[in-house]
C-alpha cells in the first residue's frame, strides 16, 4: 500500500521486535502513566491497551491519581484504575504483572505513590516516552524527546510492527487526542511533516478530528471560564523587559470559583499570546503542595528553570515542578529565578 511507506523508522527496528516479542510472551500486562494524567498520557495508554486487548492479552491501566472530566469520553477511560483510591490493589496488580509499560514519563518519581510499587515489581519493564533523560530500571527504553507526544510513538510502534492495517477507530481516536493535546491543537512542537502524515493515516480510520477537538477543548464548565477571567485580570504580572509573565492562584481563589480538577488546564499558555512574552509561569496552590507550570517559546529552556528552582523538569518549551511550602515563598523563589535568568531572558526575544 503506497500510503504506508512514507514514515521514517523512528523507533529502532530491533526494539520494535523486542517489544512485540515481550507482548507475545506476556499474560498479565499493566500500563502505567504519570501523575495528573493528561491527554497524551491517557491517549497513549488507552490506544496501547486497545491494541493489546485485540491481541488477546489481559491488560489494565493504572494511573496514580484521577484525571480531568474532559478526557473521560475516550473509549476505555471508565475502566482505568486509580492507585490513590486503592493503593493496596494497585500494588497487587503491579506485583502480579509480567509486563509493565511506562508511558509518557521518564522516571519513577513521576508516578508518585506508584514509584515504589513499580520498582518492587518483578515484571519486565518497557519505557515509551518523549521526555529528556530517561531513568534507570527499565528493560527496554524507547525514549524520543524529539517526538512531540508519546501517542505519536505508540502510533509509530504499531505502524512499524505492521499493525496499522488492523488499527481500530478507537485506537486512532486515542492517539489523535494525545497528539493534539501535547501540541496545543497542533500550534506548537508540531512542524514535523510526518505528524501530518500520521494524522492523515488516522483520518483513514474515520476519526472525527473536529469532534475530538470539541470534546476536549469545548467541554469546560462556566466556572472555569470565570476563573480564567479572574486569573488574567487579577492574578497576572507582566515583566516586559524579561519577556516574562506570571499567573498564580491561591487555594482560596480556586474555592471561590468552585475549582474542579482540570479547570486550570491550559491557563499557563494564555500569557504567551501577549506580544513580547516568551516565558510564562503558572503557580497554583494545591492540596499540601504548590504546583508550577512553565511554558516558553523559541529557545528559552523552561525545563532548566523548573529543575533549577522547583525540583522539576520536562521539555524545553513545556515543563513543570513542585514546591512544598507556602505560596508566598514559591512566588519569592520564582522572583529569584527570574533574576538568575535575567540576561538570557532579556536576550531571548528574536527581533522581528
Ligand atoms: P504541565 O504544565 O502541563 O503540568 O506539565 C508540562 C510538562 O512538564 C509535562 O509534560 C512534564 O513533562 C513536565 N512536568 C510537569 N510537572 C512536573 C514535575 O513535577 N516534575 C517534572 N520532572 N516534570 C514535570
Ligand atoms: Mn506527553
Coordinates of C-alpha atoms and ligand atoms in Angstrom, one line a residue:
X1 CA 0.0 0.0 0.0
X2 CA 1.5 3.3 -1.1
X3 CA 0.4 5.4 1.8
X4 CA 2.1 3.1 4.4
X5 CA 5.6 3.6 3.0
X6 CA 6.2 7.2 3.9
X7 CA 7.2 7.2 7.6
X8 CA 10.7 7.1 9.0
X9 CA 11.5 4.2 11.3
X10 CA 11.9 6.5 14.3
X11 CA 12.0 3.6 16.7
X12 CA 14.9 1.2 16.3
X13 CA 13.5 -1.8 14.4
X14 CA 15.3 -4.1 16.8
X15 CA 13.4 -2.6 19.7
X16 CA 10.1 -2.9 17.9
X17 CA 10.8 -6.6 17.5
X18 CA 11.8 -6.9 21.2
X19 CA 8.6 -5.2 22.3
X20 CA 6.4 -7.3 20.2
X21 CA 8.1 -10.4 21.5
X22 CA 7.7 -9.3 25.1
X23 CA 4.0 -8.7 24.4
X24 CA 3.7 -12.1 22.8
X25 CA 5.3 -13.8 25.9
X26 CA 3.2 -11.9 28.5
X27 CA 0.0 -12.8 30.1
X28 CA -0.7 -10.0 32.5
X29 CA 0.2 -6.6 31.2
X30 CA -0.1 -3.4 33.1
X31 CA 0.1 0.1 31.6
X32 CA 1.1 3.0 33.8
X33 CA 1.4 6.7 33.2
X34 CA 2.2 9.9 35.1
X35 CA 0.6 11.8 37.9
X36 CA -2.3 14.0 36.9
X37 CA -2.7 12.2 33.6
X38 CA -3.2 14.5 30.6
X39 CA -4.5 13.8 27.1
X40 CA -1.2 12.3 25.9
X41 CA -0.8 10.1 29.0
X42 CA -4.3 8.7 28.6
X43 CA -4.4 8.7 24.8
X44 CA -1.2 6.7 24.6
X45 CA -2.2 4.3 27.4
X46 CA -5.7 3.7 26.0
X47 CA -4.5 3.2 22.5
X48 CA -1.9 0.7 23.6
X49 CA -4.5 -1.0 25.8
X50 CA -7.0 -1.4 23.0
X51 CA -4.3 -2.9 20.8
X52 CA -3.2 -5.3 23.4
X53 CA -6.7 -6.5 24.0
X54 CA -7.1 -7.1 20.3
X55 CA -4.0 -9.2 20.6
X56 CA -5.9 -11.3 23.2
X57 CA -3.9 -10.0 26.2
X58 CA -5.1 -9.4 29.7
X59 CA -4.3 -5.7 30.3
X60 CA -5.1 -3.0 32.8
X61 CA -4.2 0.7 33.0
X62 CA -3.3 2.1 36.4
X63 CA -2.8 5.8 36.9
X64 CA -1.5 7.4 40.2
X65 CA -4.4 9.8 40.6
X66 CA -7.6 11.0 38.9
X67 CA -7.8 12.7 35.5
X68 CA -9.9 15.6 34.3
X69 CA -13.5 15.3 33.2
X70 CA -12.8 16.4 29.6
X71 CA -10.8 13.3 29.0
X72 CA -13.4 10.8 30.3
X73 CA -15.1 10.4 26.8
X74 CA -12.2 8.3 25.5
X75 CA -13.1 4.7 25.0
X76 CA -12.0 2.6 27.9
X77 CA -11.4 5.5 30.3
X78 CA -14.1 4.2 32.6
X79 CA -12.1 1.0 33.3
X80 CA -8.8 2.8 34.3
X81 CA -7.8 2.0 37.9
X82 CA -6.7 5.0 40.1
X83 CA -3.9 3.9 42.5
X84 CA -4.7 6.7 45.0
X85 CA -8.2 5.3 45.6
X86 CA -6.9 1.8 46.4
X87 CA -3.1 1.6 46.8
X88 CA -3.0 -2.0 48.0
X89 CA -4.9 -3.2 45.0
X90 CA -2.5 -1.2 42.7
X91 CA 0.5 -2.8 44.5
X92 CA -1.1 -6.2 44.0
X93 CA -1.8 -5.7 40.3
X94 CA 1.8 -4.4 39.6
X95 CA 3.3 -7.2 41.6
X96 CA 1.4 -9.9 39.6
X97 CA 2.1 -8.3 36.2
X98 CA 4.7 -10.0 33.9
X99 CA 5.0 -6.9 31.7
X100 CA 4.7 -3.3 32.6
X101 CA 4.6 -0.4 30.2
X102 CA 5.6 3.1 31.5
X103 CA 4.2 5.6 29.1
X104 CA 4.7 9.4 28.9
X105 CA 7.1 9.7 31.9
X106 CA 10.9 9.3 32.2
X107 CA 11.5 8.5 35.9
X108 CA 9.5 6.6 38.6
X109 CA 9.1 9.8 40.7
X110 CA 6.6 11.0 38.1
X111 CA 4.2 8.2 39.2
X112 CA 4.0 9.5 42.8
X113 CA 2.8 6.8 45.2
X114 CA 3.2 4.1 42.5
X115 CA 7.0 4.6 42.2
X116 CA 7.9 2.1 44.9
X117 CA 5.3 -0.4 43.6
X118 CA 6.9 -0.2 40.2
X119 CA 10.4 -0.7 41.5
X120 CA 9.3 -3.7 43.6
X121 CA 7.5 -5.4 40.8
X122 CA 9.5 -8.3 39.2
X123 CA 7.8 -7.7 35.8
X124 CA 9.7 -6.9 32.6
X125 CA 9.5 -3.1 32.2
X126 CA 9.2 -1.1 28.9
X127 CA 9.5 2.7 28.8
X128 CA 8.0 4.6 25.9
X129 CA 8.3 8.3 26.3
X130 CA 9.3 11.6 24.9
X131 CA 10.9 13.4 27.9
X132 CA 14.6 14.1 28.2
X133 CA 16.8 11.9 30.4
X134 CA 15.1 8.5 30.8
X135 CA 15.8 6.9 34.1
X136 CA 17.2 3.5 35.1
X137 CA 15.3 0.4 35.9
X138 CA 13.7 -0.3 32.5
X139 CA 14.5 -3.4 30.4
X140 CA 13.6 -1.7 27.1
X141 CA 13.8 2.0 26.6
X142 CA 12.1 3.8 23.8
X143 CA 12.9 7.5 24.5
X144 CA 12.4 10.1 21.8
X145 CA 12.4 13.7 23.1
X146 CA 12.3 15.0 19.5
X147 CA 8.9 13.4 19.1
X148 CA 6.1 15.7 20.3
X149 CA 3.9 13.1 22.0
X150 CA 4.0 9.6 23.4
X151 CA 0.8 8.9 21.5
X152 CA 2.7 9.5 18.3
X153 CA 5.3 7.0 19.5
X154 CA 2.6 4.4 20.1
X155 CA 1.3 5.1 16.5
X156 CA 4.8 4.6 15.2
X157 CA 5.3 1.4 17.2
X158 CA 2.2 -0.2 15.8
X159 CA 2.9 1.1 12.4
X160 CA 6.4 -0.2 12.4
X161 CA 5.1 -3.5 13.7
X162 CA 2.8 -3.7 10.6
X163 CA -0.3 -3.3 12.8
X164 CA -1.6 -0.1 11.1
X165 CA -3.9 -2.1 8.8
X166 CA -5.9 -3.6 11.6
X167 CA -5.9 -0.5 13.9
X168 CA -9.4 0.3 15.2
X169 CA -11.1 3.6 15.2
X170 CA -10.9 3.8 19.0
X171 CA -7.2 3.4 18.9
X172 CA -6.9 6.1 16.2
X173 CA -9.1 8.5 18.3
X174 CA -7.0 8.0 21.4
X175 CA -3.7 8.5 19.5
X176 CA -5.1 11.6 17.8
X177 CA -6.3 13.0 21.2
X178 CA -2.8 12.6 22.6
X179 CA -1.0 14.1 19.6
X180 CA -3.5 17.0 19.6
X181 CA -3.3 17.9 23.3
X182 CA 0.5 17.7 23.6
X183 CA 0.8 20.2 20.7
X184 CA -1.9 22.6 21.8
X185 CA -4.1 21.5 18.9
X186 CA -1.0 21.4 16.6
X187 CA 0.0 25.0 17.4
X188 CA 3.5 24.2 18.8
X189 CA 6.1 21.4 18.6
X190 CA 4.3 20.2 15.5
X191 CA 6.2 21.3 12.4
X192 CA 7.4 17.8 11.6
X193 CA 5.7 16.9 8.3
X194 CA 5.3 13.3 9.4
X195 CA 2.9 14.5 12.1
X196 CA 0.5 15.4 9.4
X197 CA 1.2 12.2 7.5
X198 CA 0.2 10.3 10.7
X199 CA -2.9 12.5 11.1
X200 CA -3.8 11.5 7.5
X201 CA -3.4 7.9 8.4
X202 CA -5.6 8.4 11.5
X203 CA -8.3 10.1 9.4
X204 CA -8.4 7.0 7.2
X205 CA -9.7 5.2 10.3
X206 CA -12.7 7.5 10.1
X207 CA -12.0 9.5 13.2
X208 CA -13.8 12.8 13.5
X209 CA -10.9 15.2 14.4
X210 CA -13.2 18.2 14.8
X211 CA -15.4 16.3 17.3
X212 CA -12.3 15.2 19.3
X213 CA -11.2 18.8 19.5
X214 CA -14.6 19.9 20.7
X215 CA -14.8 17.1 23.3
X216 CA -11.5 18.2 24.8
X217 CA -11.5 22.0 24.3
X218 CA -15.2 22.9 24.2
X219 CA -16.2 20.9 27.2
X220 CA -15.3 23.2 30.1
X221 CA -17.5 24.4 32.9
X222 CA -18.7 28.1 33.2
X223 CA -16.8 28.3 36.5
X224 CA -13.5 27.5 34.7
X225 CA -14.2 30.4 32.3
X226 CA -14.9 32.8 35.1
X227 CA -11.8 31.6 36.9
X228 CA -9.8 32.2 33.8
X229 CA -11.1 35.7 33.5
X230 CA -10.3 36.4 37.2
X231 CA -6.8 34.9 36.8
X232 CA -5.9 37.1 33.8
X233 CA -7.4 40.2 35.2
X234 CA -6.4 39.9 38.9
X235 CA -3.6 37.4 39.2
X236 CA -1.2 38.2 36.3
X237 CA 2.1 40.1 36.5
X238 CA 4.0 41.0 33.3
X239 CA 7.7 41.7 33.2
X240 CA 8.1 43.3 29.8
X241 CA 11.9 43.6 30.0
X242 CA 12.3 40.0 30.8
X243 CA 9.7 38.9 28.2
X244 CA 8.0 37.0 31.1
X245 CA 4.6 36.7 32.6
X246 CA 3.4 35.1 35.8
X247 CA -0.1 34.0 36.8
X248 CA -0.9 32.5 40.2
X249 CA -3.9 31.2 42.2
X250 CA -4.3 30.6 45.9
X251 CA -6.4 27.8 47.2
X252 CA -9.0 30.4 48.3
X253 CA -9.1 31.9 44.8
X254 CA -9.9 28.4 43.4
X255 CA -12.5 27.7 46.0
X256 CA -14.3 30.9 45.2
X257 CA -14.8 29.6 41.6
X258 CA -15.7 26.0 42.8
X259 CA -12.5 24.6 41.3
X260 CA -12.7 21.2 39.7
X261 CA -9.7 19.1 38.7
X262 CA -8.6 20.1 35.3
X263 CA -10.2 23.6 35.4
X264 CA -6.8 25.3 35.2
X265 CA -5.5 23.1 32.4
X266 CA -4.0 25.3 29.7
X267 CA -4.1 28.6 31.7
X268 CA -0.3 28.8 31.5
X269 CA -0.5 29.1 27.8
X270 CA -2.5 32.3 27.7
X271 CA 0.2 34.9 28.6
X272 CA 2.2 33.6 25.6
X273 CA -0.4 35.3 23.4
X274 CA 0.8 38.7 24.7
X275 CA 3.2 40.4 22.3
X276 CA 6.8 40.1 23.5
X277 CA 6.2 37.3 26.1
X278 CA 8.3 34.2 25.6
X279 CA 8.2 32.7 29.2
X280 CA 5.0 32.1 31.1
X281 CA 4.7 30.6 34.6
X282 CA 1.6 29.5 36.5
X283 CA 1.9 28.9 40.2
X284 CA -1.1 27.2 41.8
X285 CA -1.6 26.3 45.4
X286 CA -2.8 22.6 45.5
X287 CA -3.5 20.3 48.5
X288 CA -0.3 20.3 50.5
X289 CA 1.9 21.5 47.7
X290 CA 2.4 24.2 45.2
X291 CA 2.2 23.1 41.6
X292 CA 4.1 25.0 38.9
X293 CA 3.7 25.0 35.2
X294 CA 6.1 26.7 32.7
X295 CA 5.8 27.4 29.0
X296 CA 8.2 29.1 26.7
X297 CA 8.7 30.0 23.1
X298 CA 11.8 29.8 20.9
X299 CA 14.9 28.6 22.7
X300 CA 14.3 29.6 26.4
X301 CA 14.8 26.4 28.4
X302 CA 11.9 26.4 30.8
X303 CA 12.8 22.9 31.8
X304 CA 16.1 24.2 33.2
X305 CA 14.2 26.9 35.1
X306 CA 11.9 24.2 36.6
X307 CA 14.8 21.9 37.6
X308 CA 17.0 24.7 39.0
X309 CA 14.3 26.2 41.3
X310 CA 11.4 23.7 41.7
X311 CA 12.8 20.2 41.5
X312 CA 11.0 19.7 38.2
X313 CA 11.7 19.2 34.6
X314 CA 10.1 18.5 31.3
X315 CA 10.6 19.7 27.8
X316 CA 12.4 22.8 26.5
X317 CA 9.1 24.7 25.9
X318 CA 6.8 23.0 28.5
X319 CA 7.8 22.0 31.9
X320 CA 6.6 21.8 35.5
X321 CA 7.7 21.5 39.1
X322 CA 6.6 21.3 42.7
X323 CA 7.2 23.2 45.8
X324 CA 6.4 22.1 49.4
X325 CA 5.9 25.3 51.3
X326 CA 3.7 28.4 51.3
X327 CA 2.5 30.1 48.2
X328 CA 4.3 33.4 49.1
X329 CA 7.6 31.6 49.3
X330 CA 7.1 29.9 45.9
X331 CA 6.4 33.4 44.4
X332 CA 9.6 34.6 46.0
X333 CA 11.7 31.8 44.6
X334 CA 10.2 32.4 41.2
X335 CA 11.4 36.0 41.5
X336 CA 14.9 34.7 42.3
X337 CA 14.7 32.5 39.3
X338 CA 13.9 35.5 37.0
X339 CA 16.9 37.3 38.4
X340 CA 19.2 34.3 37.7
X341 CA 17.8 34.0 34.1
X342 CA 17.6 37.8 33.6
X343 CA 20.3 38.0 31.0
X344 CA 19.1 35.0 29.0
X345 CA 15.5 36.3 29.1
X346 CA 16.5 39.8 28.0
X347 CA 18.4 38.4 25.1
X348 CA 16.0 35.6 24.2
X349 CA 13.5 37.5 22.1
X350 CA 14.0 37.2 18.3
X351 CA 14.0 40.6 16.7
X352 CA 11.2 40.9 14.1
Ligands
LIG1 P1 2.0 20.7 32.8 O1 2.4 22.1 33.0 O2 1.1 20.5 31.7 O3 1.5 20.1 34.1 O4 3.3 19.9 32.5 C1 4.1 20.2 31.4 C2 5.2 19.2 31.3 O5 6.1 19.5 32.3 C3 4.8 17.8 31.4 O6 4.6 17.1 30.2 C4 6.0 17.1 32.1 O7 7.0 16.9 31.1 C5 6.6 18.3 32.9 N1 6.3 18.3 34.3 C6 5.2 18.8 34.9 N2 5.3 18.7 36.2 C7 6.5 18.1 36.5 C8 7.2 17.8 37.7 O8 6.7 18.0 38.8 N3 8.4 17.3 37.6 C9 9.0 17.0 36.4 N4 10.2 16.5 36.3 N5 8.4 17.3 35.2 C10 7.1 17.9 35.3
LIG2 MN1 3.4 13.7 26.6

